[in-house]
Amino acid sequence: MTAPGTAAGVPGRSVPPDGVRGVRGVPGVQPVASLLGVLALGVCLVLSLDVVSAAVALVLELLLLPLLRIPPLTLLLRTAPVLVAVPLTALSIALYGRPSGRTWFDLGFAHVTDGSLELALATALRVLAVGLPAVALFVRVDPTDLADGLAQLLRLPARFVLGALAAIRMMTLLGDDWRQLGMARRARGVADTGRLRRGASMAFALLVLALRRATTLAVAMESRGFGAPGRRTWARTARFAGPEWAMVGVLVGIGVVSIAVAVGVGTWRA
């Protein structure tokens, strides 16, 4: 990505190197295609709160998951927030969902029935069906490739995209900063007692360090023309071609098939 100006002698255009594409994420697929596909799949799945459509979508996703060749441990760690959210969501729906059918128990503030349990199961499967591809397709995505697609294909404001990209890049440094702060405190002999107090002081120091780095980065980017008005040129061209359409088609197809099966067996609830 470059500042606004000319490239190859042609105002307002850029000439990217031949064959420059993202080598991370899904090979040869612009991350924006995965983003659009996941959003479309989510729309298909929220149209009905039945168990069948969510289960069909989840099964199809699990069958296609090996094609991404993601190490199981990596996938498990990345999907951990989703796996934690699923039982919590199901429990809340089971306790406080709309009651219908046979009552299992009633505690006044919680009313568990057949209807609430079915709704809890459908919600849990739906969270998994939407969360799994949302995580798996972005495990290895290069933030720069995603930013290129958001700005060039979706026409989002370049200032916002570049700021978000810089923030994501800086977040990767927080772990190193935390370790350096810990080693510095240990070298001064103040890191062996009072874990809660030490953690709070280190968190505050990390916040101050992050704010200082963000201020320096903002000034540096502004001085290089990243906040200037006018049309921006880009070092790499984001393309939306056959592989991208195939990605969107597969994800939309999963949603359409799940809806068709639910309608066919009579569980669809519009």
XYZ file of C-alpha atoms in Angstrom, residues 12 31 38 40 46-47 51 73 78-79 91 105-106 113-114 161 167 169 173 177 186 219 229-230 235 242 252 254 266:
29
model
C -4.271 7.660 -9.866
C -10.017 -12.950 2.316
C -19.519 -16.302 6.053
C -24.181 -14.939 3.630
C -30.692 -17.082 11.127
C -33.783 -17.289 8.932
C -32.338 -28.021 14.662
C -4.475 -28.205 17.829
C -8.628 -20.689 17.816
C -12.167 -21.997 18.222
C -27.865 -22.945 29.015
C -38.846 -27.978 36.168
C -39.852 -24.476 37.169
C -39.620 -27.046 28.898
C -39.390 -29.169 25.775
C -8.822 0.469 6.746
C -3.841 -1.503 15.053
C -0.241 -5.214 13.461
C 3.497 -6.787 19.921
C 5.785 -6.110 25.597
C 12.124 -9.332 37.793
C 2.236 10.793 13.654
C -7.313 13.348 0.827
C -7.550 12.105 -2.720
C 0.948 -1.780 -4.078
C -12.991 -17.487 -10.037
C -23.917 -19.942 0.212
C -24.148 -24.836 2.491
C -40.936 -30.022 7.685
